[in-house]
Tab-separated table of C-alpha atoms in Angstrom:
chain	number	residue	atom	x	y	z
A	1	ARG	CA	22.408	14.871	10.119
A	2	ARG	CA	24.751	16.090	12.826
A	3	ALA	CA	28.404	15.766	11.848
A	4	SER	CA	30.557	13.292	13.767
A	5	SER	CA	34.147	13.889	14.864
A	6	SER	CA	35.045	10.418	13.651
A	7	PRO	CA	35.528	9.825	9.908
A	8	PHE	CA	33.681	6.525	10.286
A	9	PRO	CA	30.109	6.529	11.612
A	10	SER	CA	29.469	4.288	14.583
A	11	PRO	CA	27.291	1.296	13.707
A	12	SER	CA	23.909	0.944	15.336
A	13	PRO	CA	23.579	-1.536	18.250
A	14	ALA	CA	21.942	-4.064	15.938
A	15	ARG	CA	24.742	-3.764	13.388
A	16	ARG	CA	27.407	-3.949	16.125
A	17	THR	CA	25.827	-7.173	17.363
A	18	LEU	CA	25.761	-8.573	13.845
A	19	LEU	CA	29.431	-7.733	13.319
A	20	GLN	CA	30.318	-9.491	16.566
A	21	LEU	CA	28.428	-12.558	15.428
A	22	LEU	CA	29.953	-12.716	11.959
A	23	LEU	CA	33.574	-11.790	12.710
A	24	PRO	CA	35.939	-14.612	13.731
A	25	PRO	CA	37.072	-14.634	17.390
A	26	ALA	CA	40.568	-13.539	16.351
A	27	LEU	CA	39.100	-10.219	15.226
A	28	GLY	CA	37.008	-9.688	18.321
A	29	GLY	CA	33.881	-11.438	17.125
A	30	LEU	CA	31.942	-14.383	18.471
A	31	GLY	CA	32.219	-16.476	15.347
A	32	PRO	CA	29.475	-17.744	13.019
A	33	ALA	CA	28.745	-20.734	15.228
A	34	ALA	CA	27.325	-18.428	17.900
A	35	VAL	CA	24.056	-17.834	16.075
A	36	ALA	CA	21.936	-19.333	13.344
A	37	PRO	CA	22.052	-17.530	9.961
A	38	LYS	CA	18.357	-16.575	10.111
A	39	ALA	CA	18.830	-14.939	13.493
A	40	ALA	CA	21.778	-12.945	12.171
A	41	LEU	CA	19.757	-11.769	9.193
A	42	ALA	CA	16.904	-10.721	11.478
A	43	LEU	CA	19.314	-8.608	13.519
A	44	ALA	CA	20.620	-6.994	10.342
A	45	GLY	CA	17.282	-6.249	8.726
A	46	GLY	CA	14.711	-5.709	11.436
A	47	ASP	CA	11.669	-3.860	10.140
A	48	VAL	CA	13.608	-1.571	7.807
A	49	GLY	CA	12.605	-3.460	4.670
A	50	ALA	CA	8.924	-3.235	5.563
A	51	ALA	CA	9.343	0.455	6.391
A	52	ARG	CA	10.849	1.140	2.963
A	53	VAL	CA	7.954	-0.678	1.304
A	54	GLN	CA	5.504	1.576	3.162
A	55	ILE	CA	7.451	4.700	2.212
A	56	ALA	CA	7.560	3.589	-1.426
A	57	ALA	CA	3.783	3.075	-1.318
A	58	ALA	CA	3.312	6.614	-0.005
A	59	ALA	CA	5.533	7.964	-2.783
A	60	ALA	CA	3.582	5.988	-5.391
A	61	THR	CA	0.321	7.488	-4.120
A	62	LEU	CA	1.702	10.993	-4.549
A	63	ARG	CA	3.175	10.160	-7.956
A	64	ALA	CA	-0.302	9.148	-9.088
A	65	LEU	CA	-1.492	12.554	-7.883
A	66	GLN	CA	1.277	14.204	-9.916
A	67	GLY	CA	0.093	12.286	-12.964
A	68	ARG	CA	-3.417	13.688	-12.510
A	69	TRP	CA	-2.197	17.244	-11.973
A	70	PRO	CA	-3.056	18.660	-15.439
A	71	GLU	CA	-6.553	17.206	-15.120
A	72	LEU	CA	-6.945	18.659	-11.618
A	73	GLU	CA	-5.828	22.105	-12.772
A	74	ARG	CA	-8.449	22.065	-15.525
A	75	GLY	CA	-11.213	20.894	-13.200
A	76	ALA	CA	-13.075	22.424	-10.291
A	77	ALA	CA	-11.106	23.656	-7.294
A	78	ALA	CA	-13.248	21.604	-4.911
A	79	ALA	CA	-12.409	18.358	-6.709
A	80	ALA	CA	-8.703	19.231	-6.813
A	81	GLY	CA	-8.539	20.008	-3.105
A	82	ASP	CA	-10.425	16.828	-2.271
A	83	ALA	CA	-8.021	14.781	-4.408
A	84	VAL	CA	-5.005	16.153	-2.537
A	85	GLY	CA	-6.656	15.554	0.825
A	86	GLN	CA	-7.674	12.010	-0.056
A	87	ALA	CA	-4.169	11.134	-1.256
A	88	LEU	CA	-2.808	12.068	2.178
A	89	GLY	CA	-5.723	10.665	4.169
A	90	SER	CA	-5.820	7.848	6.712
A	91	ASN	CA	-7.601	5.405	4.425
A	92	ALA	CA	-7.273	4.533	0.775
A	93	GLU	CA	-9.116	2.313	-1.671
A	94	THR	CA	-7.536	-0.245	-3.931
A	95	ALA	CA	-9.137	-2.131	-6.810
A	96	PHE	CA	-8.372	-5.791	-7.435
A	97	GLU	CA	-9.626	-8.593	-9.646
A	98	VAL	CA	-10.628	-12.141	-8.787
A	99	SER	CA	-10.739	-14.720	-11.584
A	100	VAL	CA	-13.018	-17.700	-11.002
A	101	PRO	CA	-13.004	-20.647	-13.434
A	102	ALA	CA	-16.166	-21.914	-15.056
A	103	GLY	CA	-18.432	-23.809	-12.695
A	104	ALA	CA	-16.937	-22.481	-9.455
A	105	SER	CA	-18.633	-20.239	-6.920
A	106	LEU	CA	-17.245	-16.877	-5.852
A	107	GLY	CA	-16.447	-18.197	-2.382
A	108	VAL	CA	-18.178	-15.374	-0.485
A	109	ASP	CA	-21.444	-14.352	1.149
A	110	ILE	CA	-22.621	-10.840	0.320
A	111	GLU	CA	-25.092	-8.358	1.736
A	112	GLY	CA	-25.881	-5.693	-0.790
A	113	LEU	CA	-22.577	-5.587	-2.647
A	114	GLU	CA	-20.364	-6.014	0.426
A	115	VAL	CA	-18.631	-9.254	1.350
A	116	THR	CA	-19.852	-10.328	4.793
A	117	ALA	CA	-18.221	-13.770	4.973
A	118	VAL	CA	-15.481	-15.596	3.072
A	119	THR	CA	-15.813	-19.316	2.395
A	120	ASP	CA	-12.753	-19.591	0.136
A	121	ARG	CA	-9.840	-17.417	1.250
A	122	SER	CA	-7.586	-18.802	-1.475
A	123	LEU	CA	-9.318	-16.430	-3.893
A	124	GLY	CA	-7.997	-13.413	-1.997
A	125	TRP	CA	-11.298	-12.108	-0.601
A	126	GLN	CA	-11.591	-10.229	2.678
A	127	VAL	CA	-14.672	-9.266	4.651
A	128	GLY	CA	-15.625	-5.716	3.699
A	129	ASP	CA	-14.653	-5.986	0.019
A	130	LYS	CA	-17.228	-4.410	-2.311
A	131	LEU	CA	-18.168	-5.777	-5.723
A	132	GLU	CA	-18.019	-3.299	-8.611
A	133	ARG	CA	-18.078	-5.249	-11.880
A	134	ILE	CA	-18.733	-8.831	-12.900
A	135	ASN	CA	-17.452	-9.900	-16.317
A	136	GLY	CA	-17.142	-6.250	-17.267
A	137	ALA	CA	-20.707	-5.301	-16.313
A	138	GLU	CA	-21.247	-2.792	-13.513
A	139	VAL	CA	-23.253	-4.085	-10.563
A	140	GLU	CA	-25.595	-1.768	-8.659
A	141	SER	CA	-27.362	-4.283	-6.422
A	142	ARG	CA	-27.165	-7.791	-5.036
A	143	ASP	CA	-29.893	-8.942	-7.442
A	144	ARG	CA	-27.842	-7.691	-10.376
A	145	ALA	CA	-24.753	-9.485	-9.059
A	146	VAL	CA	-26.667	-12.741	-8.610
A	147	LYS	CA	-28.045	-12.514	-12.153
A	148	LEU	CA	-24.631	-11.926	-13.696
A	149	VAL	CA	-23.087	-14.828	-11.786
A	150	ARG	CA	-26.000	-17.124	-12.669
A	151	ASP	CA	-25.769	-16.187	-16.349
A	152	ALA	CA	-22.061	-17.023	-16.376
A	153	ARG	CA	-22.689	-20.328	-14.617
A	154	ASP	CA	-25.454	-21.246	-17.094
A	155	ARG	CA	-23.030	-20.616	-19.964
A	156	SER	CA	-20.226	-22.502	-18.199
A	157	ALA	CA	-18.174	-19.339	-18.519
A	158	PRO	CA	-15.417	-18.132	-16.197
A	159	ILE	CA	-16.183	-15.187	-13.930
A	160	SER	CA	-14.075	-12.074	-13.490
A	161	VAL	CA	-14.943	-9.848	-10.535
A	162	VAL	CA	-13.522	-6.377	-9.959
A	163	ALA	CA	-13.891	-5.269	-6.356
A	164	ARG	CA	-12.630	-2.500	-4.104
A	165	ARG	CA	-11.015	-2.748	-0.702
A	166	LEU	CA	-10.536	-0.081	1.939
A	167	ILE	CA	-6.976	-0.196	3.261
A	168	GLN	CA	-4.943	1.817	5.730
A	169	SER	CA	-2.985	4.549	4.002
A	170	PRO	CA	0.821	4.328	4.280
A	171	PHE	CA	0.725	7.915	5.572
A	172	VAL	CA	-0.753	6.663	8.863
A	173	THR	CA	2.570	5.081	9.828
A	174	LEU	CA	4.825	7.256	7.673
A	175	GLU	CA	6.727	8.931	10.507
A	176	ARG	CA	7.452	5.575	12.148
A	177	SER	CA	8.616	4.159	8.814
A	178	LEU	CA	10.894	7.142	8.225
A	179	ARG	CA	12.469	6.729	11.660
A	180	SER	CA	13.121	3.027	11.063
A	181	VAL	CA	15.041	3.797	7.881
A	182	TYR	CA	16.774	6.906	9.252
A	183	GLN	CA	18.189	5.068	12.256
A	184	GLU	CA	19.648	2.248	10.188
A	185	SER	CA	20.832	4.086	7.078
A	186	SER	CA	24.277	5.612	6.631
A	187	ALA	CA	23.139	7.521	3.527
A	188	PRO	CA	22.375	11.256	3.738
A	189	LEU	CA	18.623	11.600	4.164
A	190	PRO	CA	16.237	14.538	4.596
A	191	GLU	CA	15.386	15.242	8.216
A	192	ILE	CA	12.232	13.468	9.346
A	193	GLU	CA	10.757	16.675	10.770
A	194	ASP	CA	11.164	18.398	7.396
A	195	VAL	CA	9.461	15.543	5.553
A	196	MET	CA	6.533	15.443	7.964
A	197	LYS	CA	6.186	19.225	7.765
A	198	LYS	CA	5.662	18.926	4.008
A	199	VAL	CA	2.975	16.312	4.635
A	200	SER	CA	1.315	18.588	7.191
A	201	ASN	CA	1.431	21.596	4.858
A	202	LEU	CA	-0.248	19.693	2.029
A	203	ARG	CA	-2.945	18.440	4.390
A	204	THR	CA	-3.511	21.950	5.718
A	205	PHE	CA	-3.751	23.619	2.319
A	206	ALA	CA	-5.878	20.938	0.602
A	207	PRO	CA	-9.193	22.225	2.058
A	208	LEU	CA	-8.122	25.806	1.293
A	209	VAL	CA	-7.681	24.791	-2.342
A	210	ALA	CA	-11.123	23.181	-2.265
A	211	ASP	CA	-12.590	26.435	-0.922
A	212	GLY	CA	-10.860	28.488	-3.603
A	213	VAL	CA	-8.703	30.365	-1.086
A	214	VAL	CA	-5.363	28.952	-2.280
A	215	PRO	CA	-4.624	28.268	-5.984
A	216	LEU	CA	-3.794	24.633	-6.723
A	217	PRO	CA	-0.451	25.429	-8.467
A	218	GLU	CA	0.928	26.718	-5.162
A	219	LEU	CA	0.862	23.165	-3.792
A	220	ARG	CA	2.909	21.631	-6.597
A	221	PRO	CA	6.417	22.574	-5.342
A	222	GLY	CA	5.660	21.089	-1.926
A	223	LEU	CA	4.239	17.944	-3.511
A	224	ASP	CA	7.277	17.487	-5.756
A	225	GLY	CA	9.629	18.053	-2.835
A	226	LEU	CA	7.812	15.499	-0.700
A	227	VAL	CA	7.974	12.870	-3.445
A	228	ALA	CA	11.716	13.460	-3.802
A	229	ASP	CA	12.209	13.080	-0.037
A	230	LEU	CA	10.227	9.840	0.095
A	231	ASP	CA	12.133	8.472	-2.890
A	232	ALA	CA	15.381	9.130	-1.030
A	233	TYR	CA	14.171	7.048	1.915
A	234	ALA	CA	12.831	4.255	-0.293
A	235	SER	CA	15.771	4.151	-2.717
A	236	GLU	CA	17.474	1.271	-0.903
A	237	GLN	CA	14.320	-0.838	-1.015
A	238	GLN	CA	15.213	-4.429	-1.756
A	239	GLN	CA	14.275	-5.763	-5.156
A	240	GLY	CA	11.636	-8.420	-5.253
A	241	ALA	CA	9.733	-7.210	-2.205
A	242	ALA	CA	6.391	-8.925	-1.873
A	243	ALA	CA	3.499	-7.052	-3.456
A	244	PRO	CA	0.460	-6.215	-1.297
A	245	ALA	CA	-1.920	-9.118	-1.103
A	246	SER	CA	-4.796	-6.868	-2.121
A	247	GLY	CA	-3.456	-5.978	-5.561
A	248	GLY	CA	-3.424	-7.695	-8.907
A	249	LYS	CA	-5.299	-10.629	-10.325
A	250	VAL	CA	-5.858	-13.659	-8.128
A	251	ALA	CA	-6.430	-16.919	-9.930
A	252	ALA	CA	-8.935	-19.295	-8.389
A	253	PRO	CA	-8.143	-22.981	-7.883
A	254	SER	CA	-9.753	-25.698	-9.928
A	255	PRO	CA	-13.393	-26.250	-8.995
A	256	ALA	CA	-12.805	-29.978	-8.641
A	257	GLY	CA	-13.583	-31.125	-5.125
A	258	ARG	CA	-15.138	-27.819	-4.084
A	259	GLU	CA	-17.908	-28.399	-1.542
A	260	ASP	CA	-19.730	-25.175	-2.417
A	261	MET	CA	-19.997	-25.625	-6.196
A	262	GLY	CA	-23.763	-25.704	-6.008
A	263	ASP	CA	-23.952	-22.149	-4.703
A	264	LEU	CA	-23.487	-19.045	-6.792
A	265	PHE	CA	-21.470	-17.146	-4.194
A	266	GLY	CA	-20.580	-19.067	-1.058
């Protein structure tokens, strides 16, 4: 950051407005009666909290790649390069689980193994989700899925479905997220251009690793440096931020009163 001649950094316009609203008139402010508390909080926070969540998600993706590094070094170069490229790609996949109590339907229509319509959104489904396992058994076709659901219904057993969802990678909006935090933070942070250059370098060298032109270990310092930079931006992330709706186990409501109980899926 460029040094300022003043020992105290000037607050951003949003923070100046907030100070004016919260300070009493005797100190040059407008007084708390000038604005509702929620409006004042909105001026203070803006989209910075959401930006930090996105940056933390990007860092978590790369940390998972770090955890796989020994395995990638032992494996084929093509697989290692692909793994690096996918981690920094525009789309990512996430696995999630839906728990359905005995007697209830899955609340979806499917074509093949893909959800084409959702009849019960309270279960967490989205159109485009793909079924992978039902009660621990892998499903390869719609017929197999129907059989597994029917068997569970016949035994009055609950149903656990593991599915996958294609989501937008946090790297798609990373630069915007970095700028949101940079503009509002008074902490020393890596320059945005330097962070994005590390992202670009990893993306550039990933296919070269896959082709055997560049050894995988040469990418590790850049990867570690990028994770450290992202952690610096995400370090002020508020505790208790909401988890992505696509993750974790989603419990289904009681089947009582469900209009679609007679159907296996929808």
